[in-house]
């Protein structure tokens, strides 16, 4: 039977993960119930990207049957899960559902997407889910979880492509539909706030507001317009155009370093 590994970056007790597991418990495929195990960070790790913990040991605890916490990052969880905790490698890695969108430039900062990328590096197809929220208005994680479970069941029924790596974002309101969209640029404005440190000197908060580029084919535009965005990602960051450019900066660098 197809086995799922669930993880997230909001922590093992986060609503997005518990709602998703509950939705999977209610779902079934023609093969039977959806088979999953959970390995998720003990504490929230949002914004840690694909970081690994290399200079201290990691400790795993059983939360309940089939659920483990690891005191590290989401990518730590994927590695410890796949290589140590699970009795066999998973066929699909599911990360989320993150509380808050992971759109455009966010994907390299996101622990949610980072875990999916880590799964992909280990040869496991992966899908990351995130839910938009608004200030002072809780997001409907139950609805997101039902949608995510439907998507997962559909993947299990269709068969999962080996190289699959998908980033899915749910809009705040009930979705109007689905758009396959590219990652958009989404730089943050006023992203560092300086304050006086009561212990002396200054301290800095990384906050800021994203300013998405104004093109309708982006993931941010899809979610802005009330659609679910699905973005297929590539784990290969190589700029293939630059490799073949004869008039770019590379020939000069090659000459300088020869
Ligand atoms: Mg998060």
mmCIF file with all atom_site columns, C-alpha atoms in Angstrom, residues 71 192 210 219 249:
data_model
loop_
_atom_site.group_PDB
_atom_site.id
_atom_site.type_symbol
_atom_site.label_atom_id
_atom_site.label_alt_id
_atom_site.label_comp_id
_atom_site.label_asym_id
_atom_site.label_entity_id
_atom_site.label_seq_id
_atom_site.pdbx_PDB_ins_code
_atom_site.Cartn_x
_atom_site.Cartn_y
_atom_site.Cartn_z
_atom_site.occupancy
_atom_site.B_iso_or_equiv
_atom_site.pdbx_formal_charge
_atom_site.auth_seq_id
_atom_site.auth_comp_id
_atom_site.auth_asym_id
_atom_site.auth_atom_id
_atom_site.pdbx_PDB_model_num
ATOM 1 C CA . UNK A 1 71  ? 13.541 18.542 17.959  1.00 0.00 ? 71  UNK A CA 1
ATOM 2 C CA . UNK A 1 192 ? 13.702 45.098 8.891   1.00 0.00 ? 192 UNK A CA 1
ATOM 3 C CA . UNK A 1 210 ? 5.245  41.462 0.508   1.00 0.00 ? 210 UNK A CA 1
ATOM 4 C CA . UNK A 1 219 ? 0.785  32.074 -7.841  1.00 0.00 ? 219 UNK A CA 1
ATOM 5 C CA . UNK A 1 249 ? 29.779 37.399 -17.446 1.00 0.00 ? 249 UNK A CA 1
#
